Structure formats: C-alpha cells, structure tokens
Amino acid sequence: MQRHMTPEEFREHGYSVIDWITRYMEEVEGMDVLPVVSPGDIGNMLPDTAPESGETFGQLLGDLDRIVMPGVTHWQSPNWFAYFPANVSGVSILAELVSAALGQQGMLWSTSPATTEIELKVLDWLVDLMDLPQGWKSSGAGGGVIQMSASDSTHTVLVVARHQNRFRASATDMVVYVSDQAHSSIEKGCTIAGIGHCVKVDVDDAFALDPAALRSLIQQHIAEGLTPIAVVSAIGTTATTAVDPVEAIADIAQEFDLWHHVDAAYAGTAMVCEEFRFHQPALERVDSYTFNPHKWMMVNFDCNVLWVADRAPLIDTMSILPAILSNTAPDVGDVVDYRDWHVPLGRRFRALKLWWVLRYFGAEGIRGLVRDHVALADSFAEWIESDDRFELFAPHPFGLVCFTHVDGDEATRALADALNATRQVAITPSVIGTTSFIRIAIGQTNTEEVHVEALKTLIDKLS
Ligand code: PLP
C-alpha cells in the first residue's frame, strides 16, 4: 500500500516532470495548435473506476503523452491567435510549483502572513507600474486583491453595489448598465447578485458605449421607478477591444451616484506602457478596476487583480466573522484579512507567481513584450488594409486585429474555418449584429514576426 511519496522519490519524479515540461516548451512550436478529438475520446481512455492499488509515477507520466496530449489545445504555441492569450512563463510555472508545495491558506493574515503581505506589496507596485490612482494602494483608502478571474471580481463588486443600495430599493428594481459589447460576466454577475436589470447600452461605430444613450436610459429608468446602481466601462471589449469613454461615463456615474467598475481584463497589461494610458482617463473617479495578469503578463492562469478605490464598502459587504476565524492579530497591528475581500474563504499563494514574474522580467521586459505584440498587430493590420480582398472591421488599439472578407459573411466564415482546419494556427471567428469577422489576437509570449508572416501566407493561400 502506497501512502507517501518520500522526499527522495519526489526529487527523482520532480526532475522527470521538469524534463517533460522543458521538452514541451521546446516542441510546442512545431505541434499542430488544435487537437483532433471528438467528444468522449479522452474520457473513454480512462477506466470507469478509480484504481484500488497505487500505480507507479512512470505510469502517470506516460499517460500524459498517451491520454492528455492528444486532447490539448496549444495555448502556449506561438501560432496561437485565438480568443486572447493565456500566457505562462517558466518563472511563473516554477512559482506555481513552490506555491503548491507550501500549500498556504491565506484567508487571514495570521494563517499566512507572507501570502498577504507579498500580495499587498506587489499590487501596490502594479499601481505605480500602470500609473493607477495612488489612493488604490494599501496605504490609501482602497486596495488590491488577487482573485481567480475577472468574472469573480466583477461579480464581487456588483454584490457590493447591491449591498450598498439595499435600504434604497429592492434588488429586483436595481439596474446595472453596460455596453452591448460588454463581457457576459457582467450579466452573469447581475444574475448572481439578484439584480433585476442588466441593461445593454448602444455603442458607436467603434463599438464603444454611447454616453448619451446611457444618460437617457438612466433618466428613463428613474422615471419608471427603477433604481440605477452601477455602470461598467470596458477598456478592451472581448470581441474587438473597443474602449468605452471612461471619463464621460465617470461624469454620468457621479451625477447619478452609480458604482463605476472598469473591466480591463485583457488590455490592463498594456497600461505598463505610458502610450496606452490615454485610454483610461479619470480613473481617480472610478470605484473599482479589474485586469488579468493571466492573459498578457506571462503569469499562469489563474491570476486576476481587483482594485477598489475604497475598501470599506467591500469589507462591509463580505465580512462575516465565525468564532473559528477570530484571532488576535488585528489587535497587535494593522492587518488585512483577505477573506473579507472576496467570496471564497480559502485562498492560495497566487501573489508568488506575480511577484516572481515582475522581478524576473522587470517592468521593461513586460513593456517590451506588449510593444512587440502591438507593433506586430499594427503591421498585420496594414497588410489587411493593403489587400483588396479584406477590410478591417474595427480599430485595433492593442494586439487584436479584426477583419472581414470583402465577399461577405460566407467568405469570412469559410476563411476562418479553413484557417482552423489547417490546425497550424488557431484563430477565433466572431459575429457582431449580422456581420461575421475574424479575430487575430497577437499576444502569445513567443509569437514573433516569423509566425505572423506564416499566418499571412496561410490567409493569402486560403482566401
Ligand atoms: N472581461 C473581458 C473584457 C474579457 O475579455 C474576459 C475574458 O476574455 C473577461 C472579462 C472574463 O475573464 P475571466 O476568464 O478572467 O473571468
């Protein structure tokens, strides 16, 4: 009967896992990006019951190649242009390993002082690196917290907005506003929070929220007896990376006393570079902001950051103190108990990988990555514009380029299908209204000019 992996065994197997990962990193570029499997293919390779007797580690590792790899979509390929990137990096993988080994539960300061204090400090660093309001630092009224996903952060702040307004209106009469291009997590958050209305506001030609339409909807809803409580601005929508007019929305939020949340899930990383910051003016007047280092910042999923301008309403909403969690640390010093900053109680040491990534690459490494990708996207967009067969579908402020085939939706869809059918690249087809378009997200860590050139050759051949 096997009950332990001894330290000696761990060392031996650990080295073999590192060798396996290193080989994957070396070989992923040459692999087909998309797997050829049908639903059930992978599951059917597993027995119907858990093993009664333990197996050797060699058997587990062998099944990585036999069972897992045929069903893996290679998000870490430099030929990955689909969705948004979800990048890993060597240093982040190693930090995950250490975090797993330490097995910290950082729900209270006292259950893992290092988890809490490193997280506080690293999120303060990011405030400076991204030129966010100083009041969002832990030394100010606000503060940052790492969550699993942008969806979690958005759901959390919508619950806070509802809680703050609980004496003014019933949740079913509350209204949250987003553009009709906003991520589905906002609508889901309204459902989770029991908020009665999630209203989609029209957008302009660049797919950005129209503030005049927002204002008139708010006025209409107030006249109807509803209670507007929050508005969400997107800096980089999912479909086209459209940027909502944050400043105009901040004016309206202030006028009608709405919680103003900013969703910069993908594009937030670009704010390490000064030249992109004009996209997010007036942040000193927003209530919360979220972005995903697990998209473009080389930090393994999961790592999302939420900042609030004022931590009091968040803690007021989320704090419940059962006897088992009471402790004396708050009497001794000023401590943050992160369990009061989100829905889950337990929390792992995610800050370690963010800390290591920021230290290993430095701000200039991350800036260089963003700038290289955006330059590649700009030149890809120029190529699209110069070819009579294609048209740009939307502005491309960051690393995403959206285009259509001039022969219409069917030709666009056929091209998207043909590109993915090669399995040499992954791209995402999408639709707004009735128009089909192709999204090319240039942002995988190892994507370079040679990969974009190969993509262009494929597009040229298949059009
Ligand atoms: N918001 C935007 C604008 C997104 O693009 C995404 C995902 O791509 C999300 C939210 C959801 O992110 P997560 O998967 O971290 O919940």
mmCIF file of N, CA and C in Angstrom, residues 85 241 266-267 269-273 275-276 278-279 296 366-382 395-401 440-445 447-449 452:
data_model
loop_
_atom_site.group_PDB
_atom_site.id
_atom_site.type_symbol
_atom_site.label_atom_id
_atom_site.label_comp_id
_atom_site.label_asym_id
_atom_site.label_seq_id
_atom_site.Cartn_x
_atom_site.Cartn_y
_atom_site.Cartn_z
ATOM 1 N N PRO A 85 -4.658 35.899 -25.421
ATOM 2 C CA PRO A 85 -3.632 34.985 -24.920
ATOM 3 C C PRO A 85 -3.916 34.576 -23.478
ATOM 4 N N THR A 241 -11.815 44.654 -28.681
ATOM 5 C CA THR A 241 -11.009 45.555 -27.823
ATOM 6 C C THR A 241 -11.441 47.019 -27.943
ATOM 7 N N TYR A 266 -8.248 42.146 -20.456
ATOM 8 C CA TYR A 266 -7.120 41.880 -21.371
ATOM 9 C C TYR A 266 -6.185 43.091 -21.459
ATOM 10 N N ALA A 267 -6.746 44.276 -21.710
ATOM 11 C CA ALA A 267 -5.926 45.436 -22.073
ATOM 12 C C ALA A 267 -5.191 46.056 -20.888
ATOM 13 N N THR A 269 -2.921 44.999 -19.035
ATOM 14 C CA THR A 269 -1.470 44.771 -19.084
ATOM 15 C C THR A 269 -0.766 45.856 -19.905
ATOM 16 N N ALA A 270 -1.436 46.335 -20.958
ATOM 17 C CA ALA A 270 -0.810 47.350 -21.823
ATOM 18 C C ALA A 270 -0.506 48.636 -21.053
ATOM 19 N N MET A 271 -1.180 48.828 -19.921
ATOM 20 C CA MET A 271 -1.010 50.085 -19.184
ATOM 21 C C MET A 271 0.351 50.183 -18.484
ATOM 22 N N VAL A 272 1.154 49.131 -18.555
ATOM 23 C CA VAL A 272 2.545 49.282 -18.095
ATOM 24 C C VAL A 272 3.291 50.213 -19.048
ATOM 25 N N CYS A 273 2.749 50.417 -20.253
ATOM 26 C CA CYS A 273 3.359 51.327 -21.228
ATOM 27 C C CYS A 273 2.587 52.640 -21.230
ATOM 28 N N GLU A 275 2.207 54.950 -23.358
ATOM 29 C CA GLU A 275 1.486 55.391 -24.562
ATOM 30 C C GLU A 275 0.061 54.852 -24.659
ATOM 31 N N PHE A 276 -0.310 53.874 -23.838
ATOM 32 C CA PHE A 276 -1.681 53.349 -23.901
ATOM 33 C C PHE A 276 -2.584 53.960 -22.836
ATOM 34 N N PHE A 278 -3.739 56.845 -22.262
ATOM 35 C CA PHE A 278 -4.791 57.810 -22.611
ATOM 36 C C PHE A 278 -6.146 57.108 -22.747
ATOM 37 N N HIS A 279 -6.129 55.780 -22.868
ATOM 38 C CA HIS A 279 -7.383 55.032 -22.959
ATOM 39 C C HIS A 279 -8.119 54.991 -21.623
ATOM 40 N N TRP A 296 -2.000 38.490 -20.506
ATOM 41 C CA TRP A 296 -0.923 39.016 -21.362
ATOM 42 C C TRP A 296 0.360 39.290 -20.569
ATOM 43 N N ILE A 366 8.213 43.394 -19.516
ATOM 44 C CA ILE A 366 6.774 43.329 -19.820
ATOM 45 C C ILE A 366 6.413 44.411 -20.844
ATOM 46 N N ARG A 367 6.982 45.590 -20.672
ATOM 47 C CA ARG A 367 6.730 46.657 -21.669
ATOM 48 C C ARG A 367 7.185 46.213 -23.055
ATOM 49 N N GLY A 368 8.363 45.572 -23.106
ATOM 50 C CA GLY A 368 8.898 45.121 -24.392
ATOM 51 C C GLY A 368 7.966 44.112 -25.051
ATOM 52 N N LEU A 369 7.435 43.201 -24.243
ATOM 53 C CA LEU A 369 6.515 42.181 -24.776
ATOM 54 C C LEU A 369 5.282 42.849 -25.388
ATOM 55 N N VAL A 370 4.684 43.766 -24.623
ATOM 56 C CA VAL A 370 3.466 44.450 -25.092
ATOM 57 C C VAL A 370 3.775 45.224 -26.371
ATOM 58 N N ARG A 371 4.853 45.960 -26.356
ATOM 59 C CA ARG A 371 5.169 46.811 -27.531
ATOM 60 C C ARG A 371 5.456 45.949 -28.760
ATOM 61 N N ASP A 372 6.155 44.853 -28.581
ATOM 62 C CA ASP A 372 6.439 43.974 -29.728
ATOM 63 C C ASP A 372 5.137 43.440 -30.310
ATOM 64 N N HIS A 373 4.240 42.987 -29.443
ATOM 65 C CA HIS A 373 2.971 42.428 -29.936
ATOM 66 C C HIS A 373 2.133 43.493 -30.636
ATOM 67 N N VAL A 374 2.078 44.680 -30.045
ATOM 68 C CA VAL A 374 1.245 45.735 -30.658
ATOM 69 C C VAL A 374 1.847 46.152 -32.002
ATOM 70 N N ALA A 375 3.173 46.194 -32.095
ATOM 71 C CA ALA A 375 3.804 46.536 -33.380
ATOM 72 C C ALA A 375 3.483 45.463 -34.419
ATOM 73 N N LEU A 376 3.512 44.190 -34.010
ATOM 74 C CA LEU A 376 3.160 43.107 -34.943
ATOM 75 C C LEU A 376 1.705 43.244 -35.386
ATOM 76 N N ALA A 377 0.843 43.588 -34.444
ATOM 77 C CA ALA A 377 -0.587 43.749 -34.775
ATOM 78 C C ALA A 377 -0.777 44.916 -35.740
ATOM 79 N N ASP A 378 -0.053 46.013 -35.502
ATOM 80 C CA ASP A 378 -0.171 47.175 -36.397
ATOM 81 C C ASP A 378 0.259 46.799 -37.811
ATOM 82 N N SER A 379 1.357 46.050 -37.918
ATOM 83 C CA SER A 379 1.825 45.731 -39.273
ATOM 84 C C SER A 379 0.905 44.693 -39.927
ATOM 85 N N PHE A 380 0.343 43.788 -39.142
ATOM 86 C CA PHE A 380 -0.632 42.844 -39.708
ATOM 87 C C PHE A 380 -1.861 43.622 -40.214
ATOM 88 N N ALA A 381 -2.299 44.609 -39.440
ATOM 89 C CA ALA A 381 -3.469 45.414 -39.847
ATOM 90 C C ALA A 381 -3.169 46.187 -41.132
ATOM 91 N N GLU A 382 -1.938 46.679 -41.252
ATOM 92 C CA GLU A 382 -1.552 47.390 -42.502
ATOM 93 C C GLU A 382 -1.644 46.452 -43.693
ATOM 94 N N PRO A 395 -11.311 49.328 -35.008
ATOM 95 C CA PRO A 395 -9.989 49.852 -34.618
ATOM 96 C C PRO A 395 -9.191 48.771 -33.868
ATOM 97 N N HIS A 396 -7.866 48.914 -33.871
ATOM 98 C CA HIS A 396 -7.025 47.895 -33.198
ATOM 99 C C HIS A 396 -6.068 48.609 -32.238
ATOM 100 N N PRO A 397 -6.597 49.065 -31.091
ATOM 101 C CA PRO A 397 -5.756 49.838 -30.167
ATOM 102 C C PRO A 397 -4.665 49.024 -29.471
ATOM 103 N N PHE A 398 -4.810 47.688 -29.438
ATOM 104 C CA PHE A 398 -3.827 46.874 -28.708
ATOM 105 C C PHE A 398 -3.291 45.776 -29.643
ATOM 106 N N GLY A 399 -3.395 44.526 -29.254
ATOM 107 C CA GLY A 399 -2.805 43.454 -30.063
ATOM 108 C C GLY A 399 -3.821 42.628 -30.844
ATOM 109 N N LEU A 400 -5.061 43.064 -30.865
ATOM 110 C CA LEU A 400 -6.102 42.306 -31.570
ATOM 111 C C LEU A 400 -6.486 43.015 -32.860
ATOM 112 N N VAL A 401 -6.519 42.259 -33.956
ATOM 113 C CA VAL A 401 -6.936 42.821 -35.248
ATOM 114 C C VAL A 401 -8.156 42.034 -35.725
ATOM 115 N N ILE A 440 -7.831 38.176 -34.832
ATOM 116 C CA ILE A 440 -6.442 37.692 -34.765
ATOM 117 C C ILE A 440 -5.811 38.356 -33.537
ATOM 118 N N ALA A 441 -5.630 37.593 -32.481
ATOM 119 C CA ALA A 441 -5.061 38.139 -31.241
ATOM 120 C C ALA A 441 -3.567 37.817 -31.210
ATOM 121 N N ILE A 442 -2.756 38.844 -31.368
ATOM 122 C CA ILE A 442 -1.300 38.646 -31.369
ATOM 123 C C ILE A 442 -0.804 38.949 -29.961
ATOM 124 N N GLY A 443 -0.465 37.904 -29.206
ATOM 125 C CA GLY A 443 -0.102 38.156 -27.812
ATOM 126 C C GLY A 443 0.521 36.963 -27.109
ATOM 127 N N GLN A 444 0.629 35.826 -27.800
ATOM 128 C CA GLN A 444 1.300 34.701 -27.142
ATOM 129 C C GLN A 444 2.773 35.100 -26.940
ATOM 130 N N THR A 445 3.301 34.766 -25.786
ATOM 131 C CA THR A 445 4.631 35.244 -25.406
ATOM 132 C C THR A 445 5.676 35.053 -26.509
ATOM 133 N N THR A 447 5.235 34.613 -29.777
ATOM 134 C CA THR A 447 4.871 34.992 -31.144
ATOM 135 C C THR A 447 5.800 36.093 -31.633
ATOM 136 N N GLU A 448 6.402 35.832 -32.806
ATOM 137 C CA GLU A 448 7.306 36.812 -33.411
ATOM 138 C C GLU A 448 6.891 37.028 -34.852
ATOM 139 N N GLU A 449 7.650 37.884 -35.533
ATOM 140 C CA GLU A 449 7.318 38.235 -36.909
ATOM 141 C C GLU A 449 7.161 37.000 -37.798
ATOM 142 N N VAL A 452 3.713 35.570 -37.563
ATOM 143 C CA VAL A 452 2.684 36.406 -38.196
ATOM 144 C C VAL A 452 2.819 36.315 -39.722
#
